[in-house]
């Protein structure tokens, strides 16, 4: 089983290799098999990618916006035409079930390219009447954008960053996670085939050092990161030295509040999706599930019954809905949290350990796990686990639920389940979170801005809001009369 690309990097419209960079491997998490071996970028390769982006930017920023939009829409069509091929590659790289990647990865990327492709020609300024004179504004690109992706949604994240950046006329150097290096290269191929000028979208591989070189590079105007809070803090600190524009989409420990009057089956479905989809490796997951006491035991019983139906196996089998974690390091981290939950006194409802899958003895599978009677001070209730681990906490009143839900350094997402629509809006209004849902969870249409409050990030991805983070306003005053002076 191999998915070896032609070379490790894509720079200036062509594949490029770098024998001076560090070695990295992509492994299929279901078997541990190496599917690709690549080289990370040396300093010279990073410099070459940024130089190519600067050259590409001169061409692309001068391209009419309508033509930029057509290129993005052609790329969206190519993504959709190759969705199965790309989905298989994403499954091999991440371990996520193919039934997920077919609908949630390249497909979401195509939606994003199409949306911003349609928006490109509308990114106009405004005319300001000042009586005898007037002013106008122009929306201009920033320059070279360095984008750093995460391993849970590799091609989706690449598209979510590239689409608004390219629509505004910027060029990009994209660094995928070292754990999932492959699909960004395919995206670069597709952009070239769609007519994107050489150098406008470049891919460099590497570890944290490569990302740090991009963030500190003097010719990079903006950095967009999807990652952890510690990584985001370091990126923001480094970018501050040269006052780069920064967008940070970071971690979360999001609350999902379920009131007594909620539809039980819908609430259970949402809790499953908010904790076990992609084996729990989703930043916006609602991992603190607050259930009002009158519904708690019925909720737990139904949750256990339905979780028992999860089907683990080879992620390439479309009947499988539960895949492995992405890496040994992530597996060990999640196993440590499972032990912490037990040792701190949480009640284990189901799961709680490694999941043995016939025929896949080396697979990094963790059983979908539910802890009940979780207290706010417990480690599993405070820290982001990024695995299939649900914490169920009970509450009495609306006021209590809101206060406890907000008692966290994170603020990425939140959800509320209730039949009382007034209460739903009231609670959502009181929650300190940037992306919220009522009577559903984790739906992220491209038209809706996505991002967090507090330590969960800065800026927004998707929707019209993303344009503000990839462009700048130039104001022009036009004097129609004479100019007076004191002498």
GROMACS .gro file of C-alpha atoms in nm:
model
  487
    1UNK     CA    1   0.000   0.000   0.000
    2UNK     CA    2   0.186   0.307  -0.125
    3UNK     CA    3   0.091   0.669  -0.186
    4UNK     CA    4   0.435   0.806  -0.269
    5UNK     CA    5   0.422   1.148  -0.440
    6UNK     CA    6   0.660   1.251  -0.717
    7UNK     CA    7   0.858   1.462  -0.471
    8UNK     CA    8   0.818   1.616  -0.128
    9UNK     CA    9   0.746   1.981  -0.217
   10UNK     CA   10   0.555   2.175  -0.482
   11UNK     CA   11   0.721   2.509  -0.557
   12UNK     CA   12   0.674   2.746  -0.846
   13UNK     CA   13   0.434   2.514  -1.026
   14UNK     CA   14   0.653   2.201  -1.014
   15UNK     CA   15   0.750   1.919  -0.782
   16UNK     CA   16   1.075   1.968  -0.598
   17UNK     CA   17   1.280   1.752  -0.363
   18UNK     CA   18   1.527   1.851  -0.094
   19UNK     CA   19   1.778   1.594   0.026
   20UNK     CA   20   1.909   1.839   0.287
   21UNK     CA   21   1.584   1.843   0.483
   22UNK     CA   22   1.481   1.606   0.764
   23UNK     CA   23   1.319   1.272   0.680
   24UNK     CA   24   0.949   1.226   0.750
   25UNK     CA   25   0.706   0.940   0.694
   26UNK     CA   26   0.333   0.904   0.648
   27UNK     CA   27   0.189   0.588   0.806
   28UNK     CA   28  -0.152   0.429   0.761
   29UNK     CA   29  -0.284   0.441   1.121
   30UNK     CA   30  -0.491   0.124   1.077
   31UNK     CA   31  -0.183  -0.091   1.013
   32UNK     CA   32   0.125   0.117   1.091
   33UNK     CA   33   0.247   0.066   0.734
   34UNK     CA   34   0.462   0.341   0.580
   35UNK     CA   35   0.276   0.470   0.275
   36UNK     CA   36   0.511   0.755   0.184
   37UNK     CA   37   0.860   0.876   0.275
   38UNK     CA   38   0.943   1.243   0.218
   39UNK     CA   39   1.199   1.506   0.305
   40UNK     CA   40   1.124   1.816   0.503
   41UNK     CA   41   1.224   2.160   0.380
   42UNK     CA   42   1.565   2.306   0.448
   43UNK     CA   43   1.610   2.680   0.496
   44UNK     CA   44   1.696   2.710   0.128
   45UNK     CA   45   1.373   2.536   0.025
   46UNK     CA   46   1.162   2.761   0.248
   47UNK     CA   47   1.331   3.064   0.095
   48UNK     CA   48   1.271   2.926  -0.255
   49UNK     CA   49   0.901   2.872  -0.181
   50UNK     CA   50   0.856   3.225  -0.048
   51UNK     CA   51   1.047   3.367  -0.346
   52UNK     CA   52   0.823   3.171  -0.584
   53UNK     CA   53   0.518   3.303  -0.400
   54UNK     CA   54   0.643   3.661  -0.433
   55UNK     CA   55   0.681   3.612  -0.807
   56UNK     CA   56   0.341   3.447  -0.833
   57UNK     CA   57   0.183   3.724  -0.630
   58UNK     CA   58   0.286   3.988  -0.885
   59UNK     CA   59   0.099   3.799  -1.156
   60UNK     CA   60  -0.201   3.688  -0.952
   61UNK     CA   61  -0.269   4.020  -0.779
   62UNK     CA   62  -0.281   4.184  -1.122
   63UNK     CA   63  -0.523   3.922  -1.256
   64UNK     CA   64  -0.883   4.049  -1.282
   65UNK     CA   65  -1.091   3.931  -0.989
   66UNK     CA   66  -1.344   3.763  -1.217
   67UNK     CA   67  -1.068   3.548  -1.368
   68UNK     CA   68  -0.938   3.461  -1.023
   69UNK     CA   69  -1.288   3.342  -0.941
   70UNK     CA   70  -1.304   3.126  -1.254
   71UNK     CA   71  -0.977   2.953  -1.162
   72UNK     CA   72  -1.106   2.873  -0.813
   73UNK     CA   73  -1.432   2.738  -0.951
   74UNK     CA   74  -1.247   2.518  -1.202
   75UNK     CA   75  -1.040   2.382  -0.914
   76UNK     CA   76  -1.360   2.309  -0.724
   77UNK     CA   77  -1.491   2.110  -1.021
   78UNK     CA   78  -1.167   1.909  -1.036
   79UNK     CA   79  -1.183   1.835  -0.664
   80UNK     CA   80  -1.536   1.700  -0.702
   81UNK     CA   81  -1.442   1.493  -1.009
   82UNK     CA   82  -1.158   1.331  -0.811
   83UNK     CA   83  -1.335   1.310  -0.478
   84UNK     CA   84  -1.299   0.932  -0.438
   85UNK     CA   85  -0.929   0.932  -0.524
   86UNK     CA   86  -0.865   1.219  -0.284
   87UNK     CA   87  -1.082   1.062  -0.014
   88UNK     CA   88  -0.891   0.734  -0.030
   89UNK     CA   89  -0.565   0.926   0.000
   90UNK     CA   90  -0.699   1.121   0.298
   91UNK     CA   91  -0.810   0.797   0.465
   92UNK     CA   92  -0.465   0.642   0.414
   93UNK     CA   93  -0.299   0.952   0.557
   94UNK     CA   94  -0.530   1.015   0.855
   95UNK     CA   95  -0.700   0.682   0.930
   96UNK     CA   96  -1.043   0.844   0.913
   97UNK     CA   97  -1.313   0.613   0.773
   98UNK     CA   98  -1.371   0.643   0.401
   99UNK     CA   99  -1.743   0.692   0.466
  100UNK     CA  100  -1.641   1.019   0.636
  101UNK     CA  101  -1.374   1.143   0.397
  102UNK     CA  102  -1.603   1.093   0.097
  103UNK     CA  103  -1.841   1.358   0.231
  104UNK     CA  104  -1.643   1.580   0.467
  105UNK     CA  105  -1.291   1.647   0.335
  106UNK     CA  106  -1.223   1.720  -0.033
  107UNK     CA  107  -1.598   1.778  -0.074
  108UNK     CA  108  -1.588   2.058   0.184
  109UNK     CA  109  -1.276   2.195   0.016
  110UNK     CA  110  -1.459   2.207  -0.317
  111UNK     CA  111  -1.751   2.393  -0.157
  112UNK     CA  112  -1.506   2.647  -0.016
  113UNK     CA  113  -1.327   2.706  -0.347
  114UNK     CA  114  -1.661   2.744  -0.522
  115UNK     CA  115  -1.794   2.989  -0.263
  116UNK     CA  116  -1.492   3.219  -0.265
  117UNK     CA  117  -1.459   3.179  -0.641
  118UNK     CA  118  -1.807   3.324  -0.669
  119UNK     CA  119  -1.724   3.600  -0.422
  120UNK     CA  120  -1.398   3.715  -0.586
  121UNK     CA  121  -1.549   3.957  -0.838
  122UNK     CA  122  -1.768   4.120  -0.570
  123UNK     CA  123  -1.477   4.235  -0.352
  124UNK     CA  124  -1.512   4.601  -0.436
  125UNK     CA  125  -1.454   4.918  -0.236
  126UNK     CA  126  -1.692   5.205  -0.167
  127UNK     CA  127  -1.747   5.563  -0.280
  128UNK     CA  128  -1.773   5.826  -0.006
  129UNK     CA  129  -1.937   6.156  -0.100
  130UNK     CA  130  -1.774   6.450   0.078
  131UNK     CA  131  -1.968   6.729  -0.092
  132UNK     CA  132  -1.731   6.909  -0.328
  133UNK     CA  133  -1.479   6.628  -0.298
  134UNK     CA  134  -1.497   6.254  -0.248
  135UNK     CA  135  -1.309   5.954  -0.123
  136UNK     CA  136  -1.303   5.593  -0.226
  137UNK     CA  137  -1.164   5.269  -0.087
  138UNK     CA  138  -0.993   4.976  -0.253
  139UNK     CA  139  -0.963   4.625  -0.110
  140UNK     CA  140  -0.613   4.498  -0.180
  141UNK     CA  141  -0.433   4.169  -0.104
  142UNK     CA  142  -0.173   4.139   0.170
  143UNK     CA  143   0.102   3.960  -0.023
  144UNK     CA  144   0.250   3.621   0.062
  145UNK     CA  145   0.047   3.416   0.311
  146UNK     CA  146   0.209   3.138   0.511
  147UNK     CA  147  -0.054   2.878   0.605
  148UNK     CA  148   0.011   2.595   0.849
  149UNK     CA  149  -0.233   2.305   0.851
  150UNK     CA  150  -0.337   2.039   1.101
  151UNK     CA  151  -0.357   1.662   1.060
  152UNK     CA  152  -0.725   1.601   1.125
  153UNK     CA  153  -0.869   1.760   0.806
  154UNK     CA  154  -0.566   1.812   0.579
  155UNK     CA  155  -0.717   1.898   0.241
  156UNK     CA  156  -1.019   2.074   0.390
  157UNK     CA  157  -0.795   2.302   0.597
  158UNK     CA  158  -0.574   2.371   0.295
  159UNK     CA  159  -0.880   2.479   0.096
  160UNK     CA  160  -1.032   2.677   0.382
  161UNK     CA  161  -0.713   2.884   0.394
  162UNK     CA  162  -0.629   2.897   0.024
  163UNK     CA  163  -0.975   2.990  -0.108
  164UNK     CA  164  -1.020   3.331   0.062
  165UNK     CA  165  -0.649   3.409   0.031
  166UNK     CA  166  -0.642   3.345  -0.343
  167UNK     CA  167  -0.979   3.512  -0.403
  168UNK     CA  168  -0.831   3.831  -0.257
  169UNK     CA  169  -0.523   3.807  -0.482
  170UNK     CA  170  -0.264   3.674  -0.237
  171UNK     CA  171  -0.010   3.398  -0.296
  172UNK     CA  172   0.042   3.115  -0.047
  173UNK     CA  173   0.302   2.882   0.094
  174UNK     CA  174   0.121   2.596   0.267
  175UNK     CA  175   0.284   2.363   0.517
  176UNK     CA  176   0.082   2.051   0.595
  177UNK     CA  177   0.120   1.863   0.920
  178UNK     CA  178   0.416   1.626   0.910
  179UNK     CA  179   0.171   1.347   0.995
  180UNK     CA  180  -0.049   1.405   0.688
  181UNK     CA  181   0.167   1.545   0.409
  182UNK     CA  182   0.005   1.402   0.096
  183UNK     CA  183  -0.325   1.563  -0.004
  184UNK     CA  184  -0.188   1.921  -0.013
  185UNK     CA  185   0.040   1.813  -0.298
  186UNK     CA  186  -0.261   1.685  -0.491
  187UNK     CA  187  -0.437   2.016  -0.428
  188UNK     CA  188  -0.135   2.199  -0.571
  189UNK     CA  189  -0.157   1.981  -0.885
  190UNK     CA  190  -0.526   2.062  -0.919
  191UNK     CA  191  -0.468   2.435  -0.881
  192UNK     CA  192  -0.209   2.424  -1.160
  193UNK     CA  193  -0.443   2.225  -1.385
  194UNK     CA  194  -0.721   2.477  -1.315
  195UNK     CA  195  -0.501   2.759  -1.446
  196UNK     CA  196  -0.348   2.906  -1.130
  197UNK     CA  197  -0.021   3.081  -1.224
  198UNK     CA  198   0.299   2.915  -1.109
  199UNK     CA  199   0.409   3.019  -0.762
  200UNK     CA  200   0.069   3.127  -0.636
  201UNK     CA  201   0.016   2.807  -0.431
  202UNK     CA  202   0.324   2.628  -0.300
  203UNK     CA  203   0.361   2.334  -0.060
  204UNK     CA  204   0.657   2.270   0.169
  205UNK     CA  205   0.684   1.975   0.407
  206UNK     CA  206   0.843   1.968   0.747
  207UNK     CA  207   0.814   1.972   1.123
  208UNK     CA  208   0.766   2.266   1.358
  209UNK     CA  209   1.095   2.421   1.255
  210UNK     CA  210   0.968   2.462   0.899
  211UNK     CA  211   0.659   2.639   1.023
  212UNK     CA  212   0.870   2.863   1.244
  213UNK     CA  213   1.087   2.962   0.945
  214UNK     CA  214   0.778   3.061   0.751
  215UNK     CA  215   0.633   3.260   1.041
  216UNK     CA  216   0.955   3.457   1.089
  217UNK     CA  217   1.029   3.507   0.719
  218UNK     CA  218   1.052   3.879   0.638
  219UNK     CA  219   0.872   3.839   0.304
  220UNK     CA  220   0.565   3.674   0.456
  221UNK     CA  221   0.283   3.923   0.517
  222UNK     CA  222   0.032   3.701   0.697
  223UNK     CA  223   0.021   3.371   0.886
  224UNK     CA  224  -0.280   3.143   0.916
  225UNK     CA  225  -0.253   2.852   1.158
  226UNK     CA  226  -0.479   2.567   1.258
  227UNK     CA  227  -0.331   2.398   1.564
  228UNK     CA  228  -0.304   2.385   1.940
  229UNK     CA  229  -0.309   2.675   2.184
  230UNK     CA  230   0.063   2.641   2.272
  231UNK     CA  231   0.156   2.641   1.903
  232UNK     CA  232  -0.074   2.936   1.837
  233UNK     CA  233   0.087   3.130   2.120
  234UNK     CA  234   0.435   3.075   1.976
  235UNK     CA  235   0.318   3.175   1.628
  236UNK     CA  236   0.156   3.493   1.758
  237UNK     CA  237   0.470   3.585   1.954
  238UNK     CA  238   0.696   3.531   1.653
  239UNK     CA  239   0.466   3.711   1.410
  240UNK     CA  240   0.444   4.009   1.646
  241UNK     CA  241   0.813   4.089   1.591
  242UNK     CA  242   0.739   4.185   1.230
  243UNK     CA  243   0.372   4.281   1.288
  244UNK     CA  244   0.239   4.017   1.052
  245UNK     CA  245  -0.134   3.966   1.013
  246UNK     CA  246  -0.236   3.650   1.201
  247UNK     CA  247  -0.534   3.416   1.196
  248UNK     CA  248  -0.534   3.141   1.459
  249UNK     CA  249  -0.786   2.856   1.473
  250UNK     CA  250  -0.693   2.673   1.791
  251UNK     CA  251  -0.825   2.418   2.036
  252UNK     CA  252  -1.142   2.382   2.234
  253UNK     CA  253  -1.319   2.216   2.522
  254UNK     CA  254  -1.664   2.302   2.405
  255UNK     CA  255  -1.990   2.260   2.599
  256UNK     CA  256  -2.299   2.085   2.466
  257UNK     CA  257  -2.590   2.169   2.697
  258UNK     CA  258  -2.892   1.937   2.688
  259UNK     CA  259  -3.205   2.041   2.876
  260UNK     CA  260  -3.474   1.806   3.011
  261UNK     CA  261  -3.716   1.901   2.733
  262UNK     CA  262  -3.475   1.814   2.450
  263UNK     CA  263  -3.560   1.548   2.193
  264UNK     CA  264  -3.369   1.252   2.339
  265UNK     CA  265  -3.275   1.077   2.015
  266UNK     CA  266  -3.160   1.398   1.849
  267UNK     CA  267  -2.955   1.493   2.155
  268UNK     CA  268  -2.788   1.153   2.163
  269UNK     CA  269  -2.713   1.175   1.791
  270UNK     CA  270  -2.554   1.515   1.838
  271UNK     CA  271  -2.346   1.397   2.133
  272UNK     CA  272  -2.219   1.101   1.929
  273UNK     CA  273  -2.130   1.327   1.636
  274UNK     CA  274  -1.974   1.582   1.870
  275UNK     CA  275  -1.741   1.327   2.031
  276UNK     CA  276  -1.687   1.021   1.813
  277UNK     CA  277  -1.688   1.150   1.454
  278UNK     CA  278  -1.332   1.124   1.317
  279UNK     CA  279  -1.252   0.929   1.634
  280UNK     CA  280  -1.296   1.249   1.832
  281UNK     CA  281  -1.019   1.433   1.648
  282UNK     CA  282  -1.218   1.751   1.580
  283UNK     CA  283  -1.128   2.086   1.739
  284UNK     CA  284  -1.487   2.205   1.779
  285UNK     CA  285  -1.613   1.885   1.942
  286UNK     CA  286  -1.862   1.923   2.226
  287UNK     CA  287  -1.663   1.716   2.471
  288UNK     CA  288  -1.828   1.855   2.787
  289UNK     CA  289  -2.185   1.730   2.761
  290UNK     CA  290  -2.397   1.899   3.029
  291UNK     CA  291  -2.722   1.704   3.076
  292UNK     CA  292  -2.999   1.832   3.301
  293UNK     CA  293  -3.057   1.589   3.587
  294UNK     CA  294  -3.410   1.494   3.488
  295UNK     CA  295  -3.285   1.351   3.157
  296UNK     CA  296  -2.941   1.229   3.261
  297UNK     CA  297  -2.993   0.857   3.323
  298UNK     CA  298  -3.218   0.807   3.019
  299UNK     CA  299  -2.962   0.993   2.811
  300UNK     CA  300  -2.675   0.775   2.938
  301UNK     CA  301  -2.869   0.453   2.881
  302UNK     CA  302  -2.958   0.543   2.524
  303UNK     CA  303  -2.608   0.672   2.457
  304UNK     CA  304  -2.454   0.343   2.572
  305UNK     CA  305  -2.699   0.142   2.361
  306UNK     CA  306  -2.623   0.334   2.046
  307UNK     CA  307  -2.247   0.360   2.103
  308UNK     CA  308  -2.234  -0.020   2.122
  309UNK     CA  309  -2.334  -0.025   1.754
  310UNK     CA  310  -2.015   0.154   1.641
  311UNK     CA  311  -1.838  -0.045   1.368
  312UNK     CA  312  -1.459  -0.045   1.386
  313UNK     CA  313  -1.241  -0.192   1.114
  314UNK     CA  314  -1.031  -0.109   0.810
  315UNK     CA  315  -1.116   0.256   0.735
  316UNK     CA  316  -1.113   0.182   0.361
  317UNK     CA  317  -1.424  -0.033   0.415
  318UNK     CA  318  -1.720   0.201   0.363
  319UNK     CA  319  -1.929   0.013   0.622
  320UNK     CA  320  -1.680   0.111   0.894
  321UNK     CA  321  -1.764   0.422   1.097
  322UNK     CA  322  -1.491   0.406   1.365
  323UNK     CA  323  -1.128   0.442   1.265
  324UNK     CA  324  -0.795   0.464   1.449
  325UNK     CA  325  -0.623   0.768   1.591
  326UNK     CA  326  -0.373   0.938   1.364
  327UNK     CA  327  -0.044   0.845   1.535
  328UNK     CA  328   0.117   0.654   1.818
  329UNK     CA  329   0.180   0.979   2.000
  330UNK     CA  330  -0.186   1.075   1.986
  331UNK     CA  331  -0.291   0.723   2.088
  332UNK     CA  332  -0.065   0.732   2.395
  333UNK     CA  333  -0.196   1.076   2.489
  334UNK     CA  334  -0.558   0.962   2.478
  335UNK     CA  335  -0.482   0.646   2.675
  336UNK     CA  336  -0.329   0.868   2.944
  337UNK     CA  337  -0.651   1.070   2.964
  338UNK     CA  338  -0.855   0.751   2.999
  339UNK     CA  339  -0.645   0.653   3.299
  340UNK     CA  340  -0.681   1.004   3.443
  341UNK     CA  341  -1.060   0.983   3.414
  342UNK     CA  342  -1.072   0.658   3.605
  343UNK     CA  343  -0.821   0.764   3.871
  344UNK     CA  344  -1.001   1.094   3.939
  345UNK     CA  345  -1.332   0.919   4.003
  346UNK     CA  346  -1.538   0.957   3.686
  347UNK     CA  347  -1.787   0.673   3.621
  348UNK     CA  348  -1.703   0.473   3.309
  349UNK     CA  349  -2.020   0.407   3.112
  350UNK     CA  350  -1.864   0.240   2.809
  351UNK     CA  351  -1.531   0.203   2.632
  352UNK     CA  352  -1.227   0.308   2.829
  353UNK     CA  353  -0.940   0.137   2.652
  354UNK     CA  354  -0.777   0.010   2.338
  355UNK     CA  355  -1.010  -0.143   2.083
  356UNK     CA  356  -0.887  -0.471   1.938
  357UNK     CA  357  -0.991  -0.498   1.573
  358UNK     CA  358  -0.962  -0.840   1.404
  359UNK     CA  359  -0.699  -0.839   1.132
  360UNK     CA  360  -0.554  -0.504   1.242
  361UNK     CA  361  -0.338  -0.586   1.546
  362UNK     CA  362  -0.123  -0.273   1.503
  363UNK     CA  363  -0.413  -0.035   1.449
  364UNK     CA  364  -0.434   0.266   1.681
  365UNK     CA  365  -0.798   0.213   1.775
  366UNK     CA  366  -0.956   0.350   2.094
  367UNK     CA  367  -1.305   0.240   2.197
  368UNK     CA  368  -1.565   0.520   2.195
  369UNK     CA  369  -1.566   0.614   2.562
  370UNK     CA  370  -1.825   0.780   2.785
  371UNK     CA  371  -1.750   0.903   3.137
  372UNK     CA  372  -2.041   1.010   3.358
  373UNK     CA  373  -2.048   1.194   3.692
  374UNK     CA  374  -1.761   1.408   3.564
  375UNK     CA  375  -1.673   1.706   3.784
  376UNK     CA  376  -1.552   2.039   3.649
  377UNK     CA  377  -1.213   2.010   3.822
  378UNK     CA  378  -1.122   1.676   3.662
  379UNK     CA  379  -0.844   1.669   3.404
  380UNK     CA  380  -1.070   1.515   3.140
  381UNK     CA  381  -1.315   1.805   3.187
  382UNK     CA  382  -1.051   2.077   3.161
  383UNK     CA  383  -0.803   1.966   2.893
  384UNK     CA  384  -0.852   1.900   2.523
  385UNK     CA  385  -0.821   1.524   2.468
  386UNK     CA  386  -0.865   1.503   2.090
  387UNK     CA  387  -0.987   1.147   2.099
  388UNK     CA  388  -1.318   0.956   2.129
  389UNK     CA  389  -1.380   1.049   2.493
  390UNK     CA  390  -1.707   1.208   2.608
  391UNK     CA  391  -1.747   1.371   2.948
  392UNK     CA  392  -2.106   1.385   3.078
  393UNK     CA  393  -2.173   1.639   3.354
  394UNK     CA  394  -2.513   1.698   3.514
  395UNK     CA  395  -2.674   2.027   3.616
  396UNK     CA  396  -2.988   2.166   3.777
  397UNK     CA  397  -3.057   2.515   3.640
  398UNK     CA  398  -2.997   2.713   3.325
  399UNK     CA  399  -2.788   2.967   3.514
  400UNK     CA  400  -2.567   2.692   3.655
  401UNK     CA  401  -2.514   2.533   3.314
  402UNK     CA  402  -2.412   2.863   3.154
  403UNK     CA  403  -2.171   2.956   3.433
  404UNK     CA  404  -2.000   2.618   3.428
  405UNK     CA  405  -1.990   2.603   3.049
  406UNK     CA  406  -1.810   2.937   3.040
  407UNK     CA  407  -1.558   2.841   3.311
  408UNK     CA  408  -1.282   2.749   3.066
  409UNK     CA  409  -0.995   2.919   2.886
  410UNK     CA  410  -1.138   2.793   2.556
  411UNK     CA  411  -1.423   2.938   2.354
  412UNK     CA  412  -1.431   2.772   2.014
  413UNK     CA  413  -1.782   2.626   2.003
  414UNK     CA  414  -2.097   2.547   2.198
  415UNK     CA  415  -2.433   2.381   2.147
  416UNK     CA  416  -2.777   2.382   2.311
  417UNK     CA  417  -3.059   2.128   2.287
  418UNK     CA  418  -3.406   2.236   2.400
  419UNK     CA  419  -3.758   2.266   2.260
  420UNK     CA  420  -3.787   2.612   2.422
  421UNK     CA  421  -3.660   2.838   2.143
  422UNK     CA  422  -3.649   3.144   2.369
  423UNK     CA  423  -3.425   2.960   2.612
  424UNK     CA  424  -3.212   2.834   2.323
  425UNK     CA  425  -3.134   3.185   2.201
  426UNK     CA  426  -3.094   3.316   2.556
  427UNK     CA  427  -2.839   3.051   2.647
  428UNK     CA  428  -2.648   3.083   2.320
  429UNK     CA  429  -2.633   3.459   2.379
  430UNK     CA  430  -2.477   3.401   2.722
  431UNK     CA  431  -2.215   3.146   2.613
  432UNK     CA  432  -1.860   3.266   2.544
  433UNK     CA  433  -1.802   3.081   2.218
  434UNK     CA  434  -1.748   3.185   1.860
  435UNK     CA  435  -1.932   2.908   1.676
  436UNK     CA  436  -2.264   2.785   1.816
  437UNK     CA  437  -2.545   2.546   1.727
  438UNK     CA  438  -2.905   2.506   1.840
  439UNK     CA  439  -3.052   2.153   1.824
  440UNK     CA  440  -2.763   2.021   1.616
  441UNK     CA  441  -2.383   2.016   1.639
  442UNK     CA  442  -2.066   2.049   1.430
  443UNK     CA  443  -2.227   2.154   1.102
  444UNK     CA  444  -1.990   2.402   0.936
  445UNK     CA  445  -2.126   2.530   0.603
  446UNK     CA  446  -1.877   2.744   0.414
  447UNK     CA  447  -2.120   3.036   0.420
  448UNK     CA  448  -2.096   3.056   0.802
  449UNK     CA  449  -1.788   3.209   0.969
  450UNK     CA  450  -1.595   2.964   1.187
  451UNK     CA  451  -1.367   3.058   1.477
  452UNK     CA  452  -1.341   3.104   1.850
  453UNK     CA  453  -1.324   3.333   2.149
  454UNK     CA  454  -1.060   3.352   2.422
  455UNK     CA  455  -0.769   3.110   2.374
  456UNK     CA  456  -0.948   2.928   2.094
  457UNK     CA  457  -0.819   3.172   1.840
  458UNK     CA  458  -0.809   3.500   1.652
  459UNK     CA  459  -1.001   3.573   1.335
  460UNK     CA  460  -1.251   3.374   1.133
  461UNK     CA  461  -1.244   3.122   0.852
  462UNK     CA  462  -1.519   3.096   0.588
  463UNK     CA  463  -1.807   3.329   0.514
  464UNK     CA  464  -1.765   3.696   0.421
  465UNK     CA  465  -1.575   3.744   0.748
  466UNK     CA  466  -1.270   3.558   0.611
  467UNK     CA  467  -1.217   3.827   0.347
  468UNK     CA  468  -1.127   4.076   0.620
  469UNK     CA  469  -0.835   3.856   0.725
  470UNK     CA  470  -0.682   3.820   0.377
  471UNK     CA  471  -0.712   4.176   0.249
  472UNK     CA  472  -0.649   4.534   0.351
  473UNK     CA  473  -0.831   4.859   0.284
  474UNK     CA  474  -0.669   5.147   0.097
  475UNK     CA  475  -0.847   5.481   0.141
  476UNK     CA  476  -0.810   5.751  -0.125
  477UNK     CA  477  -0.921   6.117  -0.080
  478UNK     CA  478  -0.985   6.305  -0.406
  479UNK     CA  479  -0.987   6.685  -0.386
  480UNK     CA  480  -1.199   6.853  -0.655
  481UNK     CA  481  -1.127   7.211  -0.553
  482UNK     CA  482  -0.830   7.428  -0.468
  483UNK     CA  483  -0.586   7.353  -0.188
  484UNK     CA  484  -0.551   7.624   0.076
  485UNK     CA  485  -0.257   7.675   0.311
  486UNK     CA  486  -0.156   7.924   0.577
  487UNK     CA  487   0.121   8.074   0.366
   0.00000   0.00000   0.00000
